[in-house]
Short mmCIF file of C-alpha atoms in Angstrom, two decimals:
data_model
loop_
_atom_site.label_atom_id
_atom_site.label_comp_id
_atom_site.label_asym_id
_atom_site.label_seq_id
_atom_site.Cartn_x
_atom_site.Cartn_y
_atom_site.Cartn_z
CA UNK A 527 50.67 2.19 -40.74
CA UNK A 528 51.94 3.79 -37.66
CA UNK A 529 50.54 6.75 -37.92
CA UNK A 530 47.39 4.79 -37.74
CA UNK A 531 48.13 2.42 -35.26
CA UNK A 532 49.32 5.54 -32.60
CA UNK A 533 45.67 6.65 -33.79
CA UNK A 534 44.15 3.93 -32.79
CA UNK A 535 46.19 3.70 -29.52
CA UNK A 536 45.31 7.30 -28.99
CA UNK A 537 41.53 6.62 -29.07
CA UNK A 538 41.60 3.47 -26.94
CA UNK A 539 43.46 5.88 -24.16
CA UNK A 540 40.50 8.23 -24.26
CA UNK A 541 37.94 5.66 -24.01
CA UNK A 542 39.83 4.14 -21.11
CA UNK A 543 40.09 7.29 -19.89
CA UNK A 544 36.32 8.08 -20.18
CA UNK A 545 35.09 4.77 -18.78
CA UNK A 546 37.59 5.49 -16.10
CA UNK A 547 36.39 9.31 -15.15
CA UNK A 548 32.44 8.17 -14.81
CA UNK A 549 33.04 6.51 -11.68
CA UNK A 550 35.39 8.90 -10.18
CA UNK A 551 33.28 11.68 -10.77
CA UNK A 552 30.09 9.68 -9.07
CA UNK A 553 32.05 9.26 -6.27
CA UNK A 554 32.70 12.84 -6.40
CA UNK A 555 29.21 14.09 -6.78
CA UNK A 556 27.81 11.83 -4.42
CA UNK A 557 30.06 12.84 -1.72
CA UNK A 558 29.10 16.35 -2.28
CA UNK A 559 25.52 16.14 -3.23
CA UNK A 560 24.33 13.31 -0.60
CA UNK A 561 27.18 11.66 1.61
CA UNK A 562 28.57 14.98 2.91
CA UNK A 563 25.20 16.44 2.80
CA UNK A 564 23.91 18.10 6.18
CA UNK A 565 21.00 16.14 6.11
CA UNK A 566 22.70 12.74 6.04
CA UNK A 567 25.18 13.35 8.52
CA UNK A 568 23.42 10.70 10.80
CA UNK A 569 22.01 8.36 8.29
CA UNK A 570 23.25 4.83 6.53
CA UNK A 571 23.48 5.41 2.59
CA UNK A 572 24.21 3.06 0.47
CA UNK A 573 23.94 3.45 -3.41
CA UNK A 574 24.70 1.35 -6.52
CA UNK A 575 24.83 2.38 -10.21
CA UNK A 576 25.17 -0.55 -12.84
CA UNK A 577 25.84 -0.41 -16.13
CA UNK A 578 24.41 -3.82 -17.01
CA UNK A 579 26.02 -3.29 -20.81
CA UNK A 580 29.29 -3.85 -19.61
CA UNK A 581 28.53 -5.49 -16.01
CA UNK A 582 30.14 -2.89 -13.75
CA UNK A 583 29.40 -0.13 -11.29
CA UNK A 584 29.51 2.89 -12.08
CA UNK A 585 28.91 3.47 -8.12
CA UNK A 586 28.88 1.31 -5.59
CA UNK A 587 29.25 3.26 -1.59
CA UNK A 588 28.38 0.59 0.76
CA UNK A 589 26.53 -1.44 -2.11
CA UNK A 590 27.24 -4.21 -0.04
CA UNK A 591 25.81 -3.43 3.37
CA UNK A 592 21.98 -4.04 4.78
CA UNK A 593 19.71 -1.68 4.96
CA UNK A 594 15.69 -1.96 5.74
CA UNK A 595 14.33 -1.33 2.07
CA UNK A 596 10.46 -0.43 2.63
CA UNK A 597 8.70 -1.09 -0.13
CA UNK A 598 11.56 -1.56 -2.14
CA UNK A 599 10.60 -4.76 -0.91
CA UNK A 600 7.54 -5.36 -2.91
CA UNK A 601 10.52 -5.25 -6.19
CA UNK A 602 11.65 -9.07 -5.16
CA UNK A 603 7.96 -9.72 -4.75
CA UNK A 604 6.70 -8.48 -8.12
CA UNK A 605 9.60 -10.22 -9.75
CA UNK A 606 8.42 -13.56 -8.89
CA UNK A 607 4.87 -12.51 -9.39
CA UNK A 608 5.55 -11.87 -12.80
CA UNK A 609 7.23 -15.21 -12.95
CA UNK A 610 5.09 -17.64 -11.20
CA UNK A 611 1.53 -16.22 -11.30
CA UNK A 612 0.97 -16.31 -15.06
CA UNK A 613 -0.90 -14.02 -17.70
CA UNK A 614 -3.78 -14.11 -15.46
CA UNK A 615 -4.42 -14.41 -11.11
CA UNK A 616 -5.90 -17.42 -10.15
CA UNK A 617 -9.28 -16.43 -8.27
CA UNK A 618 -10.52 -19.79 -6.90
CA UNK A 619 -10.96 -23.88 -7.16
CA UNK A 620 -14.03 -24.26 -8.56
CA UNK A 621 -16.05 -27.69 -8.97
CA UNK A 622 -19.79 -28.68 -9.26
CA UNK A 623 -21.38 -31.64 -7.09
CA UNK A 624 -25.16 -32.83 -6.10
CA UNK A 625 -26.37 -29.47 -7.58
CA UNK A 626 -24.10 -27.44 -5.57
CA UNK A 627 -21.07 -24.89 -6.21
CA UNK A 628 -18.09 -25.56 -4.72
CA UNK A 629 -14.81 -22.96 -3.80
CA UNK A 630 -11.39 -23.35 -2.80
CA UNK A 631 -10.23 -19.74 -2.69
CA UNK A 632 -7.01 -19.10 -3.88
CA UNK A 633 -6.02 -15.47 -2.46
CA UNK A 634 -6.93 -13.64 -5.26
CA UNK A 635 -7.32 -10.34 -3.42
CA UNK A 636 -9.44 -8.55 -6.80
CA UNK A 637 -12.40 -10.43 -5.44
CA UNK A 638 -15.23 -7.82 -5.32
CA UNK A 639 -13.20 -4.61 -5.27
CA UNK A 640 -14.99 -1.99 -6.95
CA UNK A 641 -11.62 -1.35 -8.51
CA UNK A 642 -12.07 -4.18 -11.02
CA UNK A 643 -15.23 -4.36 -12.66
CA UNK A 644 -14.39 -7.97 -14.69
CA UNK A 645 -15.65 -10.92 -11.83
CA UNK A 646 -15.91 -13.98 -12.91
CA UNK A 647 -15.40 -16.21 -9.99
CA UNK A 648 -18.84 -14.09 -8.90
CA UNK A 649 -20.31 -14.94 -11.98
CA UNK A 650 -19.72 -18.31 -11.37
CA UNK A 651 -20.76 -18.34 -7.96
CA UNK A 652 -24.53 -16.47 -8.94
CA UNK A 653 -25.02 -19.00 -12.37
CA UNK A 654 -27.69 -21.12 -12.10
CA UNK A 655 -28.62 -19.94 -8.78
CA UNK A 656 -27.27 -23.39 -7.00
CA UNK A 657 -26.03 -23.18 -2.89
CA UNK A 658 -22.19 -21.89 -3.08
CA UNK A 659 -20.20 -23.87 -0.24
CA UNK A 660 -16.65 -22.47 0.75
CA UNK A 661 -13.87 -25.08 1.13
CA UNK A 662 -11.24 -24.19 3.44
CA UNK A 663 -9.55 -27.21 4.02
CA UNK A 664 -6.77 -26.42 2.16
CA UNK A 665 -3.84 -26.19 5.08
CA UNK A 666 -2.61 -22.69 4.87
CA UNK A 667 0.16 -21.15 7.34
CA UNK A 668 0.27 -17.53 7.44
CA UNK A 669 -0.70 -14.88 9.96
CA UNK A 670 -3.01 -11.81 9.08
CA UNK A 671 0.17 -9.51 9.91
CA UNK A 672 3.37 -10.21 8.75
CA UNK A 673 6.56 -10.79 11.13
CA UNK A 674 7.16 -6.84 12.33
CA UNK A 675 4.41 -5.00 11.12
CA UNK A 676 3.27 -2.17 13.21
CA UNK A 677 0.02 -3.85 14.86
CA UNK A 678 -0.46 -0.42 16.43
CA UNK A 679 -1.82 1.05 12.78
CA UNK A 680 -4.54 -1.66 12.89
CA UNK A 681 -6.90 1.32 11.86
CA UNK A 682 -4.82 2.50 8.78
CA UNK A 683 -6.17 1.20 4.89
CA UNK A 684 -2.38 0.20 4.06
CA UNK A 685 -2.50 -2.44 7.43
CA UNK A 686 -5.62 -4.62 5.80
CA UNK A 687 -5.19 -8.56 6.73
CA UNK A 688 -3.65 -11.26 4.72
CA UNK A 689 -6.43 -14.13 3.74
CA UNK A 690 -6.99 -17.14 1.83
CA UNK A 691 -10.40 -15.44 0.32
CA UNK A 692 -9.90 -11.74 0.59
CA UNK A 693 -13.02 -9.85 -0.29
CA UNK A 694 -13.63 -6.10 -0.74
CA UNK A 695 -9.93 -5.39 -0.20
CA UNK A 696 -10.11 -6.38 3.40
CA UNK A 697 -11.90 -3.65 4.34
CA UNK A 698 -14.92 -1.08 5.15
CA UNK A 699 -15.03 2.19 3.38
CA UNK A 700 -17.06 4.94 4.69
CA UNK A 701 -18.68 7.55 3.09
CA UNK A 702 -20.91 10.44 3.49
CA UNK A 703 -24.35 11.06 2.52
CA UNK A 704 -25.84 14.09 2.88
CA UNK A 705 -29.37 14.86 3.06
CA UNK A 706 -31.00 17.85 3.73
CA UNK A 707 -33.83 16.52 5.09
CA UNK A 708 -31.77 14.74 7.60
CA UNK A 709 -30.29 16.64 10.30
CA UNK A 710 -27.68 13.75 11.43
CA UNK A 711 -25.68 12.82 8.51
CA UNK A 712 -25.76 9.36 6.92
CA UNK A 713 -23.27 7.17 6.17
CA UNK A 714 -22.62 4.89 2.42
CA UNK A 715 -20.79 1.50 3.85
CA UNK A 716 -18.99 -0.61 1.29
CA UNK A 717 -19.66 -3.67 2.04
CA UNK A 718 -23.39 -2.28 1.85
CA UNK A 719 -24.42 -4.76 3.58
CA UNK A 720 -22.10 -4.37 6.54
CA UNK A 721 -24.69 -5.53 9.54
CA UNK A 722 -26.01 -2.36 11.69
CA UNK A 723 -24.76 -3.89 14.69
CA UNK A 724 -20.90 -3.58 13.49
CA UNK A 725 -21.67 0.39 13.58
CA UNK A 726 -22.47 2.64 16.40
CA UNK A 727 -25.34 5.28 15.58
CA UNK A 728 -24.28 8.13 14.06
CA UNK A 729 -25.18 11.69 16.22
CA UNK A 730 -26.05 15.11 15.33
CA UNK A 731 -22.98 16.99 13.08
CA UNK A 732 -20.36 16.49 10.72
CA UNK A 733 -17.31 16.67 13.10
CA UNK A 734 -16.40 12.87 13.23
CA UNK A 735 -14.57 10.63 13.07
CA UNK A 736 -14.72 6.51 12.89
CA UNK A 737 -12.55 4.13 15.12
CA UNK A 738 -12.50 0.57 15.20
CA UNK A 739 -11.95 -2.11 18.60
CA UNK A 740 -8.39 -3.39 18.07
CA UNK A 741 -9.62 -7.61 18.24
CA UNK A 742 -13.46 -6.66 16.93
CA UNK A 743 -15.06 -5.19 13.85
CA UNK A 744 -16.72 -2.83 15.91
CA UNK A 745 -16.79 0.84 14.71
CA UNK A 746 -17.45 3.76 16.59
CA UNK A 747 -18.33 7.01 15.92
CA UNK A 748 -16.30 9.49 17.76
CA UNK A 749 -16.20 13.65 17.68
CA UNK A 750 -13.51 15.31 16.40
CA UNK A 751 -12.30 18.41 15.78
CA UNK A 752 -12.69 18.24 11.72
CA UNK A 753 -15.78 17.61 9.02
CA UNK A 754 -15.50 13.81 8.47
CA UNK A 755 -14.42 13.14 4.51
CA UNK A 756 -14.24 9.48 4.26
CA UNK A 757 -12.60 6.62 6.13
CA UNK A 758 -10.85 3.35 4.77
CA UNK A 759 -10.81 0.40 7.52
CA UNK A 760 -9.57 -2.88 8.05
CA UNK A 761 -11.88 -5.38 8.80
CA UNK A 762 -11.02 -8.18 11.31
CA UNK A 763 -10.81 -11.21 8.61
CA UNK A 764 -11.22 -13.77 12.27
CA UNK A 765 -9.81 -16.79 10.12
CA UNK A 766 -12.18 -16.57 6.77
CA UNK A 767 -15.51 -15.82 9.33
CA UNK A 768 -15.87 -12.44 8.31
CA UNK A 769 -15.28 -13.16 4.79
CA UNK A 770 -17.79 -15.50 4.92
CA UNK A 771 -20.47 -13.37 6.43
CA UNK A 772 -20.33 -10.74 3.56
CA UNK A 773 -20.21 -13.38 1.19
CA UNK A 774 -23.29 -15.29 2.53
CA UNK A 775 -24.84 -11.43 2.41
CA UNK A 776 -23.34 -11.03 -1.16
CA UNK A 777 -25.33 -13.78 -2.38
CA UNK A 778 -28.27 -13.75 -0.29
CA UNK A 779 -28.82 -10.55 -2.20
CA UNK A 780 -29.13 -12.76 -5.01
CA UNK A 781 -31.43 -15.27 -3.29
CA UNK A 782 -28.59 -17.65 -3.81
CA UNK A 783 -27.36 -19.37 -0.24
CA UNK A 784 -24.02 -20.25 0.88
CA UNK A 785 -22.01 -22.13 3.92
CA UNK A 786 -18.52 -23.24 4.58
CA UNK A 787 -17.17 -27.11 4.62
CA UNK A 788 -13.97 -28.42 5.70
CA UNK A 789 -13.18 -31.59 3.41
CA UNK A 790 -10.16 -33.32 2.14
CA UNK A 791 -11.37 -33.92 -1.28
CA UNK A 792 -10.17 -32.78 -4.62
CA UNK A 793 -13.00 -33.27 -6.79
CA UNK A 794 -12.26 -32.71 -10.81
CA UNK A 795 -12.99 -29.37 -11.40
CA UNK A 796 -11.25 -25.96 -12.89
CA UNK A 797 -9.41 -22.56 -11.79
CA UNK A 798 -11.04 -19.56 -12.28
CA UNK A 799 -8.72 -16.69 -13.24
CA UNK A 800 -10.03 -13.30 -12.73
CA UNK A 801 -8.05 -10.04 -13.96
CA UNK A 802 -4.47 -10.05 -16.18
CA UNK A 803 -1.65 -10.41 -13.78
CA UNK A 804 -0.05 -7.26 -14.97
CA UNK A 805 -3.16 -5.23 -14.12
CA UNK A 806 -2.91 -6.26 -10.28
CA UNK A 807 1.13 -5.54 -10.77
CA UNK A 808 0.95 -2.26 -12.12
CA UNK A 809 -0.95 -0.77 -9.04
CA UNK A 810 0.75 -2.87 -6.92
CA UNK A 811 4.30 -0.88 -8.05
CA UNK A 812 2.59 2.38 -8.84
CA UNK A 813 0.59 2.95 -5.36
CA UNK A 814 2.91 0.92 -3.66
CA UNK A 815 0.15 -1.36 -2.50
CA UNK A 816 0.78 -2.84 0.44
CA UNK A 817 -2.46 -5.73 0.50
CA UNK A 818 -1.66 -6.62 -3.40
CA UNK A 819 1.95 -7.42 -2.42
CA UNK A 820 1.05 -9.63 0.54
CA UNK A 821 -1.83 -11.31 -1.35
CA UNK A 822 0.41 -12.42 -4.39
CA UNK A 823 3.44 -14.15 -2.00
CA UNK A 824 0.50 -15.71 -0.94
CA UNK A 825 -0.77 -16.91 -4.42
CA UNK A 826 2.92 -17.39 -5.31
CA UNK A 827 2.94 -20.07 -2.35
CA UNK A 828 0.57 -21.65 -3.72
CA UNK A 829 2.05 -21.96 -7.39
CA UNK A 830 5.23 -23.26 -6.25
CA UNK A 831 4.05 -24.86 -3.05
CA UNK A 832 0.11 -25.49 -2.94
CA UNK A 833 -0.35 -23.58 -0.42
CA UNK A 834 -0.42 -20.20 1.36
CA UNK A 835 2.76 -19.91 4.07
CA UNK A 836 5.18 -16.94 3.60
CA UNK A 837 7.52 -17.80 5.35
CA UNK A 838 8.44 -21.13 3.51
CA UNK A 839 7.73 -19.68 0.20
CA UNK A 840 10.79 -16.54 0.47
CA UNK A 841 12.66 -19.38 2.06
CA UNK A 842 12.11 -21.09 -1.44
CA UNK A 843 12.41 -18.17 -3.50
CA UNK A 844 15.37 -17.59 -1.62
CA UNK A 845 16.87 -21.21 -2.53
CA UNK A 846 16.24 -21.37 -5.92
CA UNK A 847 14.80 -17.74 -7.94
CA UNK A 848 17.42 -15.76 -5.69
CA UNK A 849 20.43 -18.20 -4.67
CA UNK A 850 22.84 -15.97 -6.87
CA UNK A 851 22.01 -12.69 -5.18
CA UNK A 852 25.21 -10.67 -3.92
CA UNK A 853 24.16 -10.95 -0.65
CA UNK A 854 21.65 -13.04 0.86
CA UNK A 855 18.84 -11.07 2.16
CA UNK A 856 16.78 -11.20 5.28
CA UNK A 857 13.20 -11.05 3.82
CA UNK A 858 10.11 -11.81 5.57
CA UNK A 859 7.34 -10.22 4.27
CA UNK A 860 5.60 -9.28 0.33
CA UNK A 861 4.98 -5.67 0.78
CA UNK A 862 8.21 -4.12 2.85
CA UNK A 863 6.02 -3.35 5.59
CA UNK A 864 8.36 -5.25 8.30
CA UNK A 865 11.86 -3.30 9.43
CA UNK A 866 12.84 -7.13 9.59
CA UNK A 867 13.93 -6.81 6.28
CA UNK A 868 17.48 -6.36 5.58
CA UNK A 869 18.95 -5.71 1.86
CA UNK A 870 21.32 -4.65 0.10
CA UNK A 871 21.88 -2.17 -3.10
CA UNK A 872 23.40 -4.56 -5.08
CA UNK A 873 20.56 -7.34 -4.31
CA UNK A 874 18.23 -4.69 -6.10
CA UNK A 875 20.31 -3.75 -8.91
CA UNK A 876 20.59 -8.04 -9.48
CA UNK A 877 16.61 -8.30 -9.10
CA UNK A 878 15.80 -5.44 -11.31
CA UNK A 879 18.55 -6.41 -14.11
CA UNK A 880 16.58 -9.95 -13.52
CA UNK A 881 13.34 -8.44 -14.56
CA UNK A 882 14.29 -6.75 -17.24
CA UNK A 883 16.31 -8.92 -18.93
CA UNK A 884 13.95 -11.88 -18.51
CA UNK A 885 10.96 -10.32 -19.39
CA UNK A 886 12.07 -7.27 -21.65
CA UNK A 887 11.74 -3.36 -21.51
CA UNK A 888 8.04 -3.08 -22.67
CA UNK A 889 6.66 -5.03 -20.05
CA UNK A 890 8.70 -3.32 -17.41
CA UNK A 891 8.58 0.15 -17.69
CA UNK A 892 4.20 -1.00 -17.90
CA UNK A 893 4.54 -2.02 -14.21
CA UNK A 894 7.18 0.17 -12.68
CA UNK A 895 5.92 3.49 -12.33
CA UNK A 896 7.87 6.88 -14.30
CA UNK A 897 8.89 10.09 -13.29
CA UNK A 898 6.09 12.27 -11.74
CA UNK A 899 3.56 9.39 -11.73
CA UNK A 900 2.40 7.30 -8.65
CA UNK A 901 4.38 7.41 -5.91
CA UNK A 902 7.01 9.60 -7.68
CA UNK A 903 4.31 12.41 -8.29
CA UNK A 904 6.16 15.38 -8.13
CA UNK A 905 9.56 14.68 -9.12
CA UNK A 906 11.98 13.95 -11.39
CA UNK A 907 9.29 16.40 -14.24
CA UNK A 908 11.47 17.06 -16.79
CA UNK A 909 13.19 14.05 -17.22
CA UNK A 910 9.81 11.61 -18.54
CA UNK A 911 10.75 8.53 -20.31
CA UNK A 912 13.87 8.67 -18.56
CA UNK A 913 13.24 6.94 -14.70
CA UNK A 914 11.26 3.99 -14.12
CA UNK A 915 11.35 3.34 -10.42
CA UNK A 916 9.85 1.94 -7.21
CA UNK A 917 10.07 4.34 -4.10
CA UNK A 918 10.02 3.10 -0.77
CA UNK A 919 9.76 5.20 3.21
CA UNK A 920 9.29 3.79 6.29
CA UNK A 921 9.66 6.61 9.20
CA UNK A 922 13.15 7.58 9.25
CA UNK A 923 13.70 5.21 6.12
CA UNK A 924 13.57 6.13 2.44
CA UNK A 925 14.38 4.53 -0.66
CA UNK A 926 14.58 4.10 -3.99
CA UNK A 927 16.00 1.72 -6.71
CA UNK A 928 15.07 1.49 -10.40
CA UNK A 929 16.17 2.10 -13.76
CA UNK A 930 17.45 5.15 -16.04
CA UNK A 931 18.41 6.37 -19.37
CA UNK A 932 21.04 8.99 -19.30
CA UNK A 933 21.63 11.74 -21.96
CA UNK A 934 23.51 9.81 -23.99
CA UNK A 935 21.14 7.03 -24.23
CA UNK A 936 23.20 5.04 -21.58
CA UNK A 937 20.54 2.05 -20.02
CA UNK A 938 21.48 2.25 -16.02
CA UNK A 939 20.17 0.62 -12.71
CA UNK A 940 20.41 2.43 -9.58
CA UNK A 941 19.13 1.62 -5.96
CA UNK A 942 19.58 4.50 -3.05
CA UNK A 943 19.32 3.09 0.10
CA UNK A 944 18.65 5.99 2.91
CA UNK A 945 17.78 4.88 6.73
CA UNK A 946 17.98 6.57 9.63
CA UNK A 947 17.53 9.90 8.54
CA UNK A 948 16.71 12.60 11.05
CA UNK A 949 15.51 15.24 8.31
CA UNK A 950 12.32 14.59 6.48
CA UNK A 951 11.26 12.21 3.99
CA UNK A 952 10.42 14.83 1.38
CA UNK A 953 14.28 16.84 1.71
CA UNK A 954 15.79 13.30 1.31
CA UNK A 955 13.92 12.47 -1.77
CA UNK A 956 14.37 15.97 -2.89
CA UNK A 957 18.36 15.28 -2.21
CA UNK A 958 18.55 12.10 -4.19
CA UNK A 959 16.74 13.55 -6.96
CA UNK A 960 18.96 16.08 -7.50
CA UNK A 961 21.55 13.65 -7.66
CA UNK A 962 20.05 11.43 -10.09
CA UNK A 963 18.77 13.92 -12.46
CA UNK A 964 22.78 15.24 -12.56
CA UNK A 965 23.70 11.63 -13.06
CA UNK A 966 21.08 11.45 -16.02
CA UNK A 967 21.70 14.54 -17.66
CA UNK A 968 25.41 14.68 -17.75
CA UNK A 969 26.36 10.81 -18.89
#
């Protein structure tokens, strides 16, 4: 009996001993690998490893402290996406009176993007070929920007407006046509529609480029030094008018007219949901898209709120989805966009245990984006089935928080927190993923 019992003793020891070594030797090969790491010298790092099985860290260096998160960001975001918007986005309030179609829009921002080919709320709007009228008296408060975006990238796809009624993604794509017979190139607009005036003639050549007026949806042609490829442009959305103008084109198309009416009443009628929520999710995490995380805080405002305002909705999320979070973040915007925002490692590593325990592993690892895919393209190749993970970078910021699977079949969260780096953002990632690969392969 004592023999076994100093066994047994023997065996607890090691295990101790084990569960003890795993953080000290983290501690150890982050110092070396990242902390101590020439390239980090002048940068804030914090990182976090949980081991949700038995509720501790396995690392936790400054786990605690603020950092900006980028679009680690859009990881809150998609959390209560996934809890609030349903199996499928609600497109638009849709009712029927004296012959005529009526729409509340609802932010749905799938809304004639050539990216999804399933439209019903356009179906809707064509049947029968009645006048569509656009209600916008539904008393939204948002901005087009969010609080600290960079108003200065105005021109740049990843900047496109917030709206109630987004349409074609917020923006004008330009492509080219060629044409031998032509000696000035030609341009494809989507919308195709977009009216001649909005675009300055093209001239003779290929070396261009296209610019738009910061307050108008004016676009120039300009020269430049290179053959023009292709441009992606936010439009000036001008508080639903310009929405309205493709959409009245839209349907003219169709022979079908439209207008907009301000009224106050909520006639019986029906949502129309458009695509599965996880198929707007998945791209949103994967490409890190910036317009898809802004548009669903807004839809999310109006599940929890009935309406569109931001800045009340995080403060609600922040009250009730998020009121146990380690530390309370400063969040202002859906897509991570703003340097206002201000979180912490652990907040992450309580969001993403939050996810996956609430809505399970399969669903997940659908929306959060593997090694070498998406945004991770590139890295982290050998280890596939192993990191699911949403990256983040700002200038002079990158992140990255997520989950892994070590050797040994261990189920870990992580979340690196890097700003105010002065190397660049590929040797940091390169830096971390060294570090994280160890960490998977050898526990």
């Amino acid at each position: 009996m004592k023999k076994y019992t100093l066994q047994f003793l023997v065996l607890l020891l090691s295990g101790f001993l084990v569960g003890c070594s795993i953080p000290q030797a983290l501690q150890r090969k982050a110092n070396k690998e990242i902390i101590k790491q020439r390239s980090f010298q002048a940068a804030h790092v914090g990182i976090s490893i949980y081991d949700p099985s038995t509720k501790k860290y396995w690392l936790n260096y400054q786990g605690d402290k603020y950092f900006v998160p980028a679009s680690n960001t859009k990881i809150p975001t998609c959390y209560a996406a996934m809890k609030y918007l349903g199996d499928s986005i609600p497109s638009a309030y849709v009712w029927d009176s004296a012959g005529t179609c009526y729409v509340r829009p609802l932010g749905d921002p799938t809304f004639l993007l050539s990216e999804f080919s399933f439209q019903p709320l356009w179906d809707k709007m064509r049947f029968g070929n009645r006048p569509v009228i656009v209600d916008y008296s539904t008393q939204n408060t948002f901005t087009p920007y969010g609080s600290g975006w960079s108003w200065d990238d105005y021109q740049e796809a990843y900047l496109a407006e917030r709206s109630a009624f987004p349409m074609y993604g917020n923006v004008v794509s330009f492509q080219r046509k060629n044409n031998q017979l032509q000696a000035t190139p030609s341009l494809a607009l989507r919308p195709p529609f977009m009216n001649e005036s909005m675009m300055q003639q093209l001239g003779k050549g290929d070396q261009f480029q296209i610019t738009r007026l910061p307050d108008q949806n004016q676009f120039n042609v300009v020269s430049a030094s290179r053959t023009f490829r292709g441009a992606t442009i936010p439009f000036k959305t001008k508080d639903g008018i310009t929405a309205f103008q493709f959409l009245q084109d839209t349907l003219q198309q169709t022979g079908i007219t439209s207008a907009v009416q301000l009224s106050n009443s909520q006639p019986a009628g029906k949502i129309i949901y458009s695509i599965p929520t996880d198929s707007l999710l998945k791209p949103l995490m994967h490409r890190s898209d910036n317009f898809y995380a802004e548009q669903s805080l807004l839809m999310i405002g109006n599940e929890k709120l009935g309406k569109m305002d931001d800045g009340k909705t995080i403060d609600t999320l922040l009250k009730t989805d998020f009121k146990l979070l380690p530390q309370k973040p400063k969040w202002v915007d859906g897509s991570g966009l703003s340097r206002y925002n201000l979180m912490t490692p652990q907040d992450f590593v309580w969001v993403l245990n939050q996810i996956k325990t609430e809505f399970g592993w399969q669903r997940t690892s659908t929306i959060f984006q593997e090694a070498n895919s998406g945004t991770l393209g590139g890295y982290y190749k050998n280890i596939n089935g192993k990191l699911f993970a949403k990256t983040g970078t700002l200038s002079n910021v990158v992140t990255l928080s997520g989950y892994i699977t070590t050797a040994k079949g261990k189920e870990i969260i992580f979340s690196v927190l890097v700003n105010q780096h002065q190397s660049s953002a590929s040797e940091i990632r390169r830096i971390v993923e060294q570090f994280l690969v160890g960490v998977i392969e050898k526990n």
